[in-house]
GROMACS .gro file of C-alpha atoms in nm:
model
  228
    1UNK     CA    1   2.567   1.179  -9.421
    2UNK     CA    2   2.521   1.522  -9.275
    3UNK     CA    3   2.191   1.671  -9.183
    4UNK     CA    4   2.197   2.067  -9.205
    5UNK     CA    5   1.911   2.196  -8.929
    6UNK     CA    6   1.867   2.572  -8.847
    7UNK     CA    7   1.921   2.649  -8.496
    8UNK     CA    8   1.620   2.750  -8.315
    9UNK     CA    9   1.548   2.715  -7.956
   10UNK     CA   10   1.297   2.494  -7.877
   11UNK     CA   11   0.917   2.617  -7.816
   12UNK     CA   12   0.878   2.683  -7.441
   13UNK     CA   13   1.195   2.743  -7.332
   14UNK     CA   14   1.330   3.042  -7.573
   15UNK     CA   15   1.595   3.245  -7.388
   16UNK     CA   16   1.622   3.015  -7.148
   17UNK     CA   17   1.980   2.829  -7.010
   18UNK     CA   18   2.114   2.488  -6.925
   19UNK     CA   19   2.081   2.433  -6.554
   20UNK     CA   20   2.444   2.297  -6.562
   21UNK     CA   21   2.651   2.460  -6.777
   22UNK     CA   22   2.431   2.792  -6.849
   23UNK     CA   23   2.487   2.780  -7.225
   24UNK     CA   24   2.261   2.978  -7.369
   25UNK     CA   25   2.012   2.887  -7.678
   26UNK     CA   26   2.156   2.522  -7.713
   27UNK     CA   27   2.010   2.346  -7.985
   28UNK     CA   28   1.753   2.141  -7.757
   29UNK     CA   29   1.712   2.198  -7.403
   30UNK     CA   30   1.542   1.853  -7.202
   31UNK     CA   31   1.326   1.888  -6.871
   32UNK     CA   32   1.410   1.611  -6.641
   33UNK     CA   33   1.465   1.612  -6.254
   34UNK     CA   34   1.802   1.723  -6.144
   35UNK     CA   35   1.919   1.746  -5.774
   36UNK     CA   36   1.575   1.736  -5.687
   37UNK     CA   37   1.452   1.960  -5.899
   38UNK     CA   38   1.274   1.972  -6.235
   39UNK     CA   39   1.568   2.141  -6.453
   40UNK     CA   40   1.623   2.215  -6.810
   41UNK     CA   41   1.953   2.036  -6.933
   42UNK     CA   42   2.125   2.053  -7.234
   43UNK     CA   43   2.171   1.719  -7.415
   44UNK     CA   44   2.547   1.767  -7.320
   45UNK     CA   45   2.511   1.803  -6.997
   46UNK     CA   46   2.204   1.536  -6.966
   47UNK     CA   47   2.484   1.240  -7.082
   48UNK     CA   48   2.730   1.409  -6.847
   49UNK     CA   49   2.500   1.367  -6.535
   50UNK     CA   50   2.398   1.027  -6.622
   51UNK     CA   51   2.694   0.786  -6.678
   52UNK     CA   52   2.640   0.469  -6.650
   53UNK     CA   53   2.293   0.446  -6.825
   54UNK     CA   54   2.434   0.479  -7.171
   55UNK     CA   55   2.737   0.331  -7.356
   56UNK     CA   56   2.983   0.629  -7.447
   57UNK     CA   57   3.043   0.484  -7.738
   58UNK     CA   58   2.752   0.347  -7.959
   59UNK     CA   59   2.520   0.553  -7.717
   60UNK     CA   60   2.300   0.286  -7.654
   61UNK     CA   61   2.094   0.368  -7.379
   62UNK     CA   62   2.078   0.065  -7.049
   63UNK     CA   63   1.787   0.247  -6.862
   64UNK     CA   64   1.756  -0.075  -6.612
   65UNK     CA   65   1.933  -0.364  -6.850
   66UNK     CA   66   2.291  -0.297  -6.810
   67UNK     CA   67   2.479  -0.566  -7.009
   68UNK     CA   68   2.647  -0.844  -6.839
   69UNK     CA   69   2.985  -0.836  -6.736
   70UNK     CA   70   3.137  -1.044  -6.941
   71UNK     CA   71   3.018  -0.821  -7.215
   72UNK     CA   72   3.109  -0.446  -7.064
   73UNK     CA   73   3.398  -0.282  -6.900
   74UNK     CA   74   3.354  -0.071  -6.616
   75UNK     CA   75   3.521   0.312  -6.641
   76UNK     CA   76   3.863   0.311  -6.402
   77UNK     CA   77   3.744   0.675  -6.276
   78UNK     CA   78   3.324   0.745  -6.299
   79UNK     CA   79   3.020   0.478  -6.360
   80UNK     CA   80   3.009   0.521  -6.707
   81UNK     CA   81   2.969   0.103  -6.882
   82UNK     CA   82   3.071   0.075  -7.213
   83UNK     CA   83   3.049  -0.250  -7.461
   84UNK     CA   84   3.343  -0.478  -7.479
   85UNK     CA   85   3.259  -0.495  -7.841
   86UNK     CA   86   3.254  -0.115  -7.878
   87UNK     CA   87   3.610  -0.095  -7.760
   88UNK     CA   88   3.834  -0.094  -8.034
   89UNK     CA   89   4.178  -0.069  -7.841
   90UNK     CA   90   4.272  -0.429  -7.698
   91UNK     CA   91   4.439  -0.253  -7.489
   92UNK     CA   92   4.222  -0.064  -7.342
   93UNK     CA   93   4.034  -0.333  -7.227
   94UNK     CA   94   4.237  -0.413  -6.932
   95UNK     CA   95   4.138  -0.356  -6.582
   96UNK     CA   96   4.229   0.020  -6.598
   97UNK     CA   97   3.991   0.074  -6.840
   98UNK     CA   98   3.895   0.472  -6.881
   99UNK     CA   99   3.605   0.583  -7.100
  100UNK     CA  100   3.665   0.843  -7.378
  101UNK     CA  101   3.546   1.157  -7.101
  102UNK     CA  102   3.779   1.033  -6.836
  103UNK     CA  103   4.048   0.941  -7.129
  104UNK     CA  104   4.061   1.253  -7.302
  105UNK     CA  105   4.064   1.611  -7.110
  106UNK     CA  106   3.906   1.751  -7.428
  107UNK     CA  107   3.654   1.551  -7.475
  108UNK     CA  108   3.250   1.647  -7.454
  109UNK     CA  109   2.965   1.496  -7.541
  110UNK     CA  110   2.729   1.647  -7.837
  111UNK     CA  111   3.027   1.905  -7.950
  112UNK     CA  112   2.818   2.106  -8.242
  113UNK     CA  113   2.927   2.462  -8.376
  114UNK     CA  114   2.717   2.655  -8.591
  115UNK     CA  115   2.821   2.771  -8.900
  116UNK     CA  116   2.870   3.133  -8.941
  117UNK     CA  117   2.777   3.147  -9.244
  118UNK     CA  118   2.429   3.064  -9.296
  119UNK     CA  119   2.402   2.987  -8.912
  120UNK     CA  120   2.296   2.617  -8.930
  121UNK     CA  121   2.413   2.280  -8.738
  122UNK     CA  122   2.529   2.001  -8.910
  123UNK     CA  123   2.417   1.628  -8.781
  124UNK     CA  124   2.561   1.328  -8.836
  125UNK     CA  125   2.465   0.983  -8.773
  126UNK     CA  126   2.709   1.039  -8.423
  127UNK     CA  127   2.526   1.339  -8.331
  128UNK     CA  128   2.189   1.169  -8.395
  129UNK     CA  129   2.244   0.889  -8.176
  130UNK     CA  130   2.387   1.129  -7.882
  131UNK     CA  131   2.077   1.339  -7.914
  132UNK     CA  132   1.793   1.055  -7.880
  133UNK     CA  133   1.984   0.887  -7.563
  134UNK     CA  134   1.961   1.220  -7.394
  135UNK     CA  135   1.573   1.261  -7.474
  136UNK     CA  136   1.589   0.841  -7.380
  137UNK     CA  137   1.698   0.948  -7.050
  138UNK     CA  138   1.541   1.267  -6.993
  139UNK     CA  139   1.206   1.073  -7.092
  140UNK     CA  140   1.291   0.827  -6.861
  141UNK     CA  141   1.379   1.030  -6.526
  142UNK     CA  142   1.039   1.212  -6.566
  143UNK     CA  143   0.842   0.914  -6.635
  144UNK     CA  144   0.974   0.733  -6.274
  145UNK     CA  145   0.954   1.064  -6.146
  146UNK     CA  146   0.572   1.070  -6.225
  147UNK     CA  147   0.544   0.727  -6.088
  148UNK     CA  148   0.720   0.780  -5.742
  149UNK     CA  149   0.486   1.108  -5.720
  150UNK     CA  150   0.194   0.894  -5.790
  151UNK     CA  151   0.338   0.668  -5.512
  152UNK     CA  152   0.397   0.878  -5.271
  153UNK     CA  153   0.078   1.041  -5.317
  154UNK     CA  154  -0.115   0.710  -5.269
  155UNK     CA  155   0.125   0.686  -4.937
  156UNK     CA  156  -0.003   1.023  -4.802
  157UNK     CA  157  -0.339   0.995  -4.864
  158UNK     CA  158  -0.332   0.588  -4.716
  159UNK     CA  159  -0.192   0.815  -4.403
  160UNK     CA  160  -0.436   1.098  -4.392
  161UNK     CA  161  -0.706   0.840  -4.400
  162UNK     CA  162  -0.575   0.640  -4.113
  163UNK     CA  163  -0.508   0.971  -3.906
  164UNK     CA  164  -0.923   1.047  -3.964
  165UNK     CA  165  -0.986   0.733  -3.843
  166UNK     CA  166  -0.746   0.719  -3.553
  167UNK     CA  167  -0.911   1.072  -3.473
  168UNK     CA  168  -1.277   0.935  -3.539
  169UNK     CA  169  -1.180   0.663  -3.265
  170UNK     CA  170  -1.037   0.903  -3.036
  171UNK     CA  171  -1.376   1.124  -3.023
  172UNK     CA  172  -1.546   0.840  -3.001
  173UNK     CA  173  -1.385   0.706  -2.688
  174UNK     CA  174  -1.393   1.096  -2.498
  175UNK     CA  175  -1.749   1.102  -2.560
  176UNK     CA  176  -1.807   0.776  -2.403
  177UNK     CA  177  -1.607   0.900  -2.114
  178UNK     CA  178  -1.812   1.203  -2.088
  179UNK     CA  179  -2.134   0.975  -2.089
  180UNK     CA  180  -2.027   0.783  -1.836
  181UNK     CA  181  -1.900   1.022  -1.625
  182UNK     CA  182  -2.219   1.224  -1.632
  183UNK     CA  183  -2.398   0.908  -1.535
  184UNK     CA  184  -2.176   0.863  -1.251
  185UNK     CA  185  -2.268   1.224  -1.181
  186UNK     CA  186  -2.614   1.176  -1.164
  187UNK     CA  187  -2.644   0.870  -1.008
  188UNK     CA  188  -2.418   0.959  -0.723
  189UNK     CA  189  -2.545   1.322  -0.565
  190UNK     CA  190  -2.898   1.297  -0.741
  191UNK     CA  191  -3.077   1.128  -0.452
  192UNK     CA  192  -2.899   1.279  -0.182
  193UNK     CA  193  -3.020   1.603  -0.380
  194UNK     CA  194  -3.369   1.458  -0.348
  195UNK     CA  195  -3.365   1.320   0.033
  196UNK     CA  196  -3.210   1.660   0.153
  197UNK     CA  197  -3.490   1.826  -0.050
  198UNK     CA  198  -3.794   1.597   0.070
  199UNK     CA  199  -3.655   1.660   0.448
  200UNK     CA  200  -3.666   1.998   0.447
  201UNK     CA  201  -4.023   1.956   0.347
  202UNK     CA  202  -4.140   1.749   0.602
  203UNK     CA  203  -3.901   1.938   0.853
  204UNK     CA  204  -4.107   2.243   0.766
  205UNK     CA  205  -4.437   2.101   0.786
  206UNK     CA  206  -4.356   2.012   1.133
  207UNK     CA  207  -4.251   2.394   1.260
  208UNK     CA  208  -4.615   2.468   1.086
  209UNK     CA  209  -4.761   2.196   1.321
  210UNK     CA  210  -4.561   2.316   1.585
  211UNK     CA  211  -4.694   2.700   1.541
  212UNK     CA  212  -5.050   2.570   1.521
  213UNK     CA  213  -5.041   2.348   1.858
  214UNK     CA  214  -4.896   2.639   2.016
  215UNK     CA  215  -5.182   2.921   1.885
  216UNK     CA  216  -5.432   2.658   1.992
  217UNK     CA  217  -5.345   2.665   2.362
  218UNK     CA  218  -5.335   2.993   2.338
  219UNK     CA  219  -5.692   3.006   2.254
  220UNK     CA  220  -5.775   2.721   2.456
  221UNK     CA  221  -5.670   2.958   2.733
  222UNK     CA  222  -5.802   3.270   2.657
  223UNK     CA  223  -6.153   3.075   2.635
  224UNK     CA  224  -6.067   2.940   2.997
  225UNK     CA  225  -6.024   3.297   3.156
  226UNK     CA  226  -6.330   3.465   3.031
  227UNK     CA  227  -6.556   3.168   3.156
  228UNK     CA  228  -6.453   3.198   3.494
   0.00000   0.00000   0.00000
């Protein structure tokens, strides 16, 4: 059954392109990380960069839960993993398996045209299941994108914390240097300070003793002379 839906770019990101292959006013555009950087794909181009987390066929979506081997084939020429019970061709099933992108030149993934008359895209089941795999994995990529963030975040702030306390430590152990080196200080040219000082005191004392002997006998001698 087809599904007739106006074509409308989608709130938010009106005028905008596909990171990949620069279409212009897809019918959905999905935000997801992309070479490192948060990009807005089309749902084309979202199963093109992701093979190998979706069957090409049924469009099941792995995530982390591939199926086993004895139930998938592996693509001769890119990751992509298909069911065994999605493949239709016996033959194709052998070990040079190729997946319908690396089988047929022509092929692309969520192929819609408009119609010109009344300017409208037609959905089918096929269509359907294409579009929710690439929301699937664009939800997905942001959601462990969030969480490695959150990690990393955690990470840097276990380090900043570590650094304050390595630095704490570090202040800690040049004041205590300081301390003792200005004990050192003090306990080494202090009392030689004080000795040197309390010498010249008495050292003085004794030039003042000195001066008044002498004046004395002076006296002494003047007093002499005028009794005689």
């Amino acid at each position: 059954m087809l599904q007739q839906v106006e074509e409308q770019p989608s709130e938010g990101v009106s005028g905008r392109r596909c990171a990949v292959c620069a279409a212009t006013h897809p019918f959905i555009l999905h935000l997801l990380p992309y070479r490192g950087l948060h990009r807005h794909l089309c749902t084309a181009c979202v199963l093109d960069s992701h093979p190998g987390s979706f069957c090409p066929i049924c469009f099941d979506v792995f995530l982390q839960n591939p199926p086993p081997p004895r139930l998938r084939l592996l693509c001769l020429k890119c990751p992509s993993i298909s069911h065994l019970s999605c493949v239709t061709d016996p033959a194709s099933s052998s070990p040079g398996y190729l997946c319908p992108l690396c089988s047929n030149p022509n092929f692309t993934f969520f192929h819609v045209t408009p119609s010109h008359a009344n300017n409208v895209i037609e959905i089918n089941l096929h269509l359907a299941k294409q579009l929710v795999a690439a929301a699937t994995i664009a939800f997905e990529s942001i959601h462990n994108a969030a969480v490695m963030a959150r990690i990393n975040a955690d990470i840097r702030v276990k380090e900043a914390l570590s650094a304050k306390a390595e630095a704490a430590q570090v202040l800690d152990r040049l004041n205590s240097l300081l301390d003792n080196q200005d004990h050192q200080f003090a306990s080494k040219f202090l009392p030689t300070l004080a000795s040197d000082t309390s010498g010249n005191d008495i050292g003085e004392n004794r030039v003042h003793e000195a001066k008044g002997c002498s004046s004395q006998s002076s006296d002494a001698d003047d007093c002499d002379t005028l009794d005689t």
